[in-house]
Amino acid sequence: TKTLAVFVGAGVSRVMGCKGWDDLASNLVKRCTSITKPGDGSPLLTFRETEILARYSDHKKTITICYDILKDNGYENNFFEELEQSFKPDEEHFPYRDIYQQLYGLRGLFITTNADKHFDLHFNKDRIIYKNFHPDDIDPTKLYRIHGSILDRESLVFKVQDYIRTYRNNDFQSFLRRIFNSRTVLFVGYGMSEFELLDFIITKADTGHEIESKHFILLSFYTGEEADLKFEQQYHNKMGITVVAYQKDQNGYNQLYEVIKDWNTRINQTSTFLYETYKEIED
């Protein structure tokens, strides 16, 4: 719809069989353990260091540390090999490979924090923006890759310092603020570890004057996790974000595909669809 903005997270590509942040972090640790230092032939990570990194729950922290270790020892390309490998779908998830086609059918303004190329197929090459974001350039015919693209390593946002640099940029802040304050926003494929955008809504976007929430996040739950859902609703409501929950008992995380496919067939020309869907869930 004309007023809908869809933020696309890693969970969407994961439905296709791509690796998540947790898998990427784990594989990078393994890679650092298997590679030896140019000087003395010892592994880049000792057993003790590997154990420490394995305990980190912040996967982006682990990814940043592994990148620095690989780069400092002359193995930066190994990092990007692992990153590109994580973007490859697997055959087991073949039935869900058109999830981006289903998502594109929602006819919104699309912004993604993913670095893979899977959504690119639905846009002309010159309509894919991955740097120099500006509030005066918001066009629904474009795909905005706010964390960069694997096609341009310099544009990628995956290390802690990248996030700091990007989210402190004035034009970038104004770009997001205009989207958050003027559109109905739907977050798809985001988990609790994706704090950057949520933190931005709290600290930078002027959402405190909304009469009714215009921001929604799709989250999956198992039957019996009503208490978890309640807590998530309370947490997100404080940020002006309404949780739209769906059950994953039968299909696990792949249920996201069925939800998007269903919405694709039902969505109309107004953004009231999200409100109606939320009210159905409430009832």
CSV table of C-alpha atoms in Angstrom, one decimal:
chain,number,residue,atom,x,y,z
A,1,THR,CA,0.0,0.0,0.0
A,2,LYS,CA,1.0,3.6,-0.4
A,3,THR,CA,1.6,4.2,3.3
A,4,LEU,CA,3.1,0.9,4.2
A,5,ALA,CA,6.9,0.5,4.9
A,6,VAL,CA,8.2,-3.0,5.4
A,7,PHE,CA,11.5,-3.5,7.2
A,8,VAL,CA,12.9,-6.9,6.2
A,9,GLY,CA,15.2,-8.8,8.6
A,10,ALA,CA,17.4,-11.9,8.6
A,11,GLY,CA,14.5,-14.1,9.5
A,12,VAL,CA,13.1,-13.8,6.0
A,13,SER,CA,16.2,-15.1,4.3
A,14,ARG,CA,16.4,-17.8,7.0
A,15,VAL,CA,13.1,-19.2,5.8
A,16,MET,CA,15.0,-19.9,2.5
A,17,GLY,CA,17.6,-21.9,4.4
A,18,CYS,CA,20.2,-19.1,4.8
A,19,LYS,CA,22.2,-19.0,8.0
A,20,GLY,CA,21.2,-16.7,10.9
A,21,TRP,CA,23.5,-14.5,13.0
A,22,ASP,CA,24.0,-17.4,15.5
A,23,ASP,CA,25.1,-19.8,12.8
A,24,LEU,CA,27.4,-17.2,11.2
A,25,ALA,CA,29.0,-16.4,14.6
A,26,SER,CA,29.5,-20.1,15.3
A,27,ASN,CA,31.0,-20.8,11.9
A,28,LEU,CA,33.4,-17.9,12.2
A,29,VAL,CA,34.7,-19.1,15.5
A,30,LYS,CA,35.3,-22.5,14.0
A,31,ARG,CA,37.1,-20.9,11.0
A,32,CYS,CA,39.3,-18.9,13.4
A,33,THR,CA,40.1,-22.1,15.3
A,34,SER,CA,41.1,-24.0,12.1
A,35,ILE,CA,43.4,-21.3,10.7
A,36,THR,CA,46.9,-20.9,11.9
A,37,LYS,CA,48.9,-17.7,12.5
A,38,PRO,CA,51.4,-16.9,9.7
A,39,GLY,CA,54.3,-16.6,12.2
A,40,ASP,CA,54.3,-19.5,14.6
A,41,GLY,CA,51.7,-21.9,13.2
A,42,SER,CA,49.4,-21.7,16.2
A,43,PRO,CA,45.6,-21.4,15.7
A,44,LEU,CA,44.1,-17.9,15.6
A,45,LEU,CA,42.0,-18.9,18.6
A,46,THR,CA,43.1,-21.0,21.5
A,47,PHE,CA,40.8,-23.5,23.1
A,48,ARG,CA,40.2,-21.2,26.0
A,49,GLU,CA,39.4,-18.3,23.7
A,50,THR,CA,37.0,-20.4,21.7
A,51,GLU,CA,35.1,-21.4,24.9
A,52,ILE,CA,34.8,-17.7,25.9
A,53,LEU,CA,33.4,-16.7,22.5
A,54,ALA,CA,31.0,-19.7,22.5
A,55,ARG,CA,29.4,-18.3,25.7
A,56,TYR,CA,28.6,-14.9,24.2
A,57,SER,CA,24.9,-14.4,23.5
A,58,ASP,CA,25.6,-11.3,21.5
A,59,HIS,CA,26.3,-12.8,18.1
A,60,LYS,CA,27.2,-9.5,16.4
A,61,LYS,CA,29.8,-9.0,19.1
A,62,THR,CA,31.3,-12.4,18.2
A,63,ILE,CA,31.2,-11.6,14.5
A,64,THR,CA,33.0,-8.3,15.1
A,65,ILE,CA,35.8,-10.0,17.2
A,66,CYS,CA,36.2,-12.8,14.6
A,67,TYR,CA,36.4,-10.3,11.8
A,68,ASP,CA,39.1,-8.3,13.6
A,69,ILE,CA,41.1,-11.5,14.3
A,70,LEU,CA,41.0,-12.7,10.7
A,71,LYS,CA,41.8,-9.2,9.3
A,72,ASP,CA,44.7,-8.6,11.7
A,73,ASN,CA,46.3,-11.9,10.6
A,74,GLY,CA,45.8,-11.4,6.9
A,75,TYR,CA,42.7,-13.6,6.4
A,76,GLU,CA,40.1,-11.0,5.8
A,77,ASN,CA,38.9,-12.8,2.7
A,78,ASN,CA,38.1,-15.8,4.9
A,79,PHE,CA,35.6,-13.7,6.7
A,80,PHE,CA,33.8,-12.7,3.5
A,81,GLU,CA,33.8,-16.3,2.3
A,82,GLU,CA,32.0,-17.4,5.4
A,83,LEU,CA,29.6,-14.4,5.1
A,84,GLU,CA,28.7,-15.3,1.5
A,85,GLN,CA,28.4,-18.9,2.4
A,86,SER,CA,25.8,-18.0,5.0
A,87,PHE,CA,23.7,-16.3,2.3
A,88,LYS,CA,23.2,-19.5,0.3
A,89,PRO,CA,19.7,-21.2,0.5
A,90,ASP,CA,19.6,-25.0,1.1
A,91,GLU,CA,17.6,-27.5,-0.8
A,92,GLU,CA,15.6,-28.5,2.2
A,93,HIS,CA,13.9,-25.1,2.2
A,94,PHE,CA,13.2,-25.1,-1.6
A,95,PRO,CA,9.4,-24.8,-1.2
A,96,TYR,CA,9.9,-21.5,0.6
A,97,ARG,CA,12.3,-19.9,-1.9
A,98,ASP,CA,9.7,-17.5,-3.3
A,99,ILE,CA,9.1,-15.8,0.1
A,100,TYR,CA,10.5,-12.6,-1.3
A,101,GLN,CA,8.1,-12.7,-4.2
A,102,GLN,CA,5.3,-13.1,-1.6
A,103,LEU,CA,6.7,-10.2,0.4
A,104,TYR,CA,7.0,-8.0,-2.6
A,105,GLY,CA,3.3,-8.5,-3.2
A,106,LEU,CA,2.5,-6.4,-0.1
A,107,ARG,CA,3.3,-3.4,-2.4
A,108,GLY,CA,5.0,-1.3,0.3
A,109,LEU,CA,8.2,0.7,0.6
A,110,PHE,CA,10.9,-1.9,1.3
A,111,ILE,CA,13.8,-1.4,3.6
A,112,THR,CA,16.1,-4.3,4.5
A,113,THR,CA,18.9,-4.8,7.0
A,114,ASN,CA,20.0,-7.9,5.1
A,115,ALA,CA,23.2,-7.9,3.0
A,116,ASP,CA,22.3,-10.9,0.8
A,117,LYS,CA,21.0,-10.5,-2.8
A,118,HIS,CA,17.8,-12.4,-2.6
A,119,PHE,CA,15.4,-9.5,-2.7
A,120,ASP,CA,17.4,-7.7,-5.5
A,121,LEU,CA,15.7,-9.8,-8.2
A,122,HIS,CA,12.5,-7.8,-7.8
A,123,PHE,CA,14.0,-4.4,-8.4
A,124,ASN,CA,15.9,-2.8,-11.2
A,125,LYS,CA,19.6,-2.6,-10.5
A,126,ASP,CA,19.6,1.2,-10.5
A,127,ARG,CA,16.8,1.2,-7.9
A,128,ILE,CA,18.7,-0.7,-5.2
A,129,ILE,CA,20.2,1.9,-2.8
A,130,TYR,CA,22.8,0.8,-0.3
A,131,LYS,CA,24.5,4.0,0.7
A,132,ASN,CA,24.0,7.8,1.0
A,133,PHE,CA,20.5,7.6,2.4
A,134,HIS,CA,18.5,10.9,2.5
A,135,PRO,CA,15.1,11.9,3.7
A,136,ASP,CA,14.2,13.5,0.4
A,137,ASP,CA,14.9,10.3,-1.5
A,138,ILE,CA,12.1,7.9,-0.3
A,139,ASP,CA,10.7,6.1,-3.3
A,140,PRO,CA,8.6,2.9,-3.2
A,141,THR,CA,10.1,1.7,-6.5
A,142,LYS,CA,13.5,1.4,-4.7
A,143,LEU,CA,14.9,-1.1,-2.4
A,144,TYR,CA,16.8,0.5,0.5
A,145,ARG,CA,19.6,-1.7,1.9
A,146,ILE,CA,20.4,0.3,5.0
A,147,HIS,CA,23.1,-2.2,6.2
A,148,GLY,CA,24.8,-2.3,2.8
A,149,SER,CA,25.2,-5.0,0.2
A,150,ILE,CA,27.5,-8.0,-0.2
A,151,LEU,CA,28.2,-6.6,-3.7
A,152,ASP,CA,30.1,-3.6,-2.0
A,153,ARG,CA,32.1,-4.6,1.0
A,154,GLU,CA,32.7,-1.0,2.0
A,155,SER,CA,28.9,-0.5,2.4
A,156,LEU,CA,28.4,-3.4,4.8
A,157,VAL,CA,27.2,-2.7,8.4
A,158,PHE,CA,28.0,-5.7,10.5
A,159,LYS,CA,30.7,-4.6,13.0
A,160,VAL,CA,30.0,-2.6,16.1
A,161,GLN,CA,31.8,0.4,14.7
A,162,ASP,CA,29.8,0.2,11.5
A,163,TYR,CA,26.5,0.4,13.5
A,164,ILE,CA,27.8,3.4,15.5
A,165,ARG,CA,28.9,5.3,12.4
A,166,THR,CA,25.7,4.5,10.4
A,167,TYR,CA,23.1,5.3,13.1
A,168,ARG,CA,24.9,8.5,14.1
A,169,ASN,CA,24.8,9.9,10.6
A,170,ASN,CA,22.3,12.9,10.5
A,171,ASP,CA,21.0,12.1,7.0
A,172,PHE,CA,20.5,8.5,7.9
A,173,GLN,CA,18.6,9.5,11.1
A,174,SER,CA,16.4,11.9,9.1
A,175,PHE,CA,15.7,9.2,6.5
A,176,LEU,CA,14.5,6.7,9.1
A,177,ARG,CA,12.6,9.3,11.1
A,178,ARG,CA,10.6,10.4,8.0
A,179,ILE,CA,9.6,6.8,7.4
A,180,PHE,CA,8.7,6.0,11.0
A,181,ASN,CA,6.7,9.2,11.4
A,182,SER,CA,4.8,9.2,8.1
A,183,ARG,CA,4.1,5.5,7.4
A,184,THR,CA,2.6,2.4,8.8
A,185,VAL,CA,5.7,0.3,9.6
A,186,LEU,CA,5.9,-3.5,9.6
A,187,PHE,CA,9.0,-5.3,10.9
A,188,VAL,CA,9.3,-8.8,9.3
A,189,GLY,CA,12.0,-11.3,10.2
A,190,TYR,CA,13.4,-9.6,13.2
A,191,GLY,CA,14.2,-11.2,16.6
A,192,MET,CA,15.0,-9.8,19.9
A,193,SER,CA,18.7,-9.3,19.0
A,194,GLU,CA,17.9,-6.7,16.4
A,195,PHE,CA,18.1,-3.7,18.7
A,196,GLU,CA,19.4,-1.0,16.4
A,197,LEU,CA,16.1,-0.1,14.7
A,198,LEU,CA,14.1,-0.5,17.9
A,199,ASP,CA,16.6,1.7,19.8
A,200,PHE,CA,16.3,4.3,17.1
A,201,ILE,CA,12.5,4.4,17.5
A,202,ILE,CA,12.9,5.0,21.2
A,203,THR,CA,15.7,7.6,21.1
A,204,LYS,CA,15.3,9.4,17.8
A,205,ALA,CA,11.9,8.9,16.1
A,206,ASP,CA,9.1,11.2,17.4
A,207,THR,CA,6.5,8.4,18.0
A,208,GLY,CA,5.2,9.6,21.3
A,209,HIS,CA,2.3,11.5,19.9
A,210,GLU,CA,0.6,8.7,18.1
A,211,ILE,CA,-2.9,8.0,19.1
A,212,GLU,CA,-2.8,4.4,17.9
A,213,SER,CA,0.4,2.5,17.1
A,214,LYS,CA,1.4,2.6,13.5
A,215,HIS,CA,4.3,0.3,14.0
A,216,PHE,CA,4.0,-3.5,14.0
A,217,ILE,CA,6.4,-6.4,14.4
A,218,LEU,CA,5.7,-10.0,13.4
A,219,LEU,CA,6.8,-12.4,16.1
A,220,SER,CA,6.4,-16.2,16.4
A,221,PHE,CA,5.4,-18.2,19.4
A,222,TYR,CA,4.5,-21.7,20.4
A,223,THR,CA,1.2,-22.6,21.9
A,224,GLY,CA,1.5,-22.3,25.7
A,225,GLU,CA,3.8,-19.3,25.5
A,226,GLU,CA,1.1,-16.8,26.3
A,227,ALA,CA,3.2,-15.4,29.2
A,228,ASP,CA,6.1,-14.8,26.8
A,229,LEU,CA,3.8,-13.1,24.3
A,230,LYS,CA,2.4,-10.9,27.1
A,231,PHE,CA,5.8,-9.7,28.1
A,232,GLU,CA,6.8,-9.1,24.5
A,233,GLN,CA,3.6,-7.0,24.0
A,234,GLN,CA,4.4,-5.0,27.1
A,235,TYR,CA,8.0,-4.4,26.0
A,236,HIS,CA,7.2,-3.3,22.5
A,237,ASN,CA,4.1,-1.3,23.4
A,238,LYS,CA,6.4,1.0,25.4
A,239,MET,CA,8.1,1.8,22.0
A,240,GLY,CA,4.8,2.3,20.2
A,241,ILE,CA,5.2,-1.1,18.4
A,242,THR,CA,2.3,-3.6,18.3
A,243,VAL,CA,3.2,-7.3,18.3
A,244,VAL,CA,1.4,-9.3,15.7
A,245,ALA,CA,1.9,-12.9,16.9
A,246,TYR,CA,1.7,-16.1,14.9
A,247,GLN,CA,2.0,-19.8,16.0
A,248,LYS,CA,4.9,-21.8,14.8
A,249,ASP,CA,3.9,-25.2,16.3
A,250,GLN,CA,3.5,-27.0,12.9
A,251,ASN,CA,6.1,-25.4,10.7
A,252,GLY,CA,8.5,-23.7,13.0
A,253,TYR,CA,10.1,-20.5,11.7
A,254,ASN,CA,8.9,-21.5,8.2
A,255,GLN,CA,5.4,-20.5,9.3
A,256,LEU,CA,6.5,-16.9,8.4
A,257,TYR,CA,6.2,-17.9,4.8
A,258,GLU,CA,2.6,-19.0,5.2
A,259,VAL,CA,1.8,-15.7,7.1
A,260,ILE,CA,3.3,-13.6,4.3
A,261,LYS,CA,1.6,-15.6,1.6
A,262,ASP,CA,-1.7,-15.3,3.3
A,263,TRP,CA,-1.3,-11.5,3.7
A,264,ASN,CA,-0.3,-11.2,0.1
A,265,THR,CA,-3.6,-12.6,-1.0
A,266,ARG,CA,-5.7,-10.5,1.5
A,267,ILE,CA,-4.0,-7.1,1.7
A,268,ASN,CA,-6.0,-4.2,0.1
A,269,GLN,CA,-5.2,-0.7,-1.0
A,270,THR,CA,-5.3,0.8,2.5
A,271,SER,CA,-3.0,0.2,5.5
A,272,THR,CA,-6.0,-0.7,7.7
A,273,PHE,CA,-5.3,-4.4,6.9
A,274,LEU,CA,-2.7,-4.5,9.6
A,275,TYR,CA,-5.1,-3.1,12.2
A,276,GLU,CA,-7.8,-5.5,11.1
A,277,THR,CA,-5.4,-8.4,11.3
A,278,TYR,CA,-4.3,-7.3,14.8
A,279,LYS,CA,-7.9,-7.1,15.9
A,280,GLU,CA,-8.6,-10.6,14.6
A,281,ILE,CA,-5.7,-11.9,16.7
A,282,GLU,CA,-7.0,-9.9,19.8
A,283,ASP,CA,-10.5,-11.4,19.3
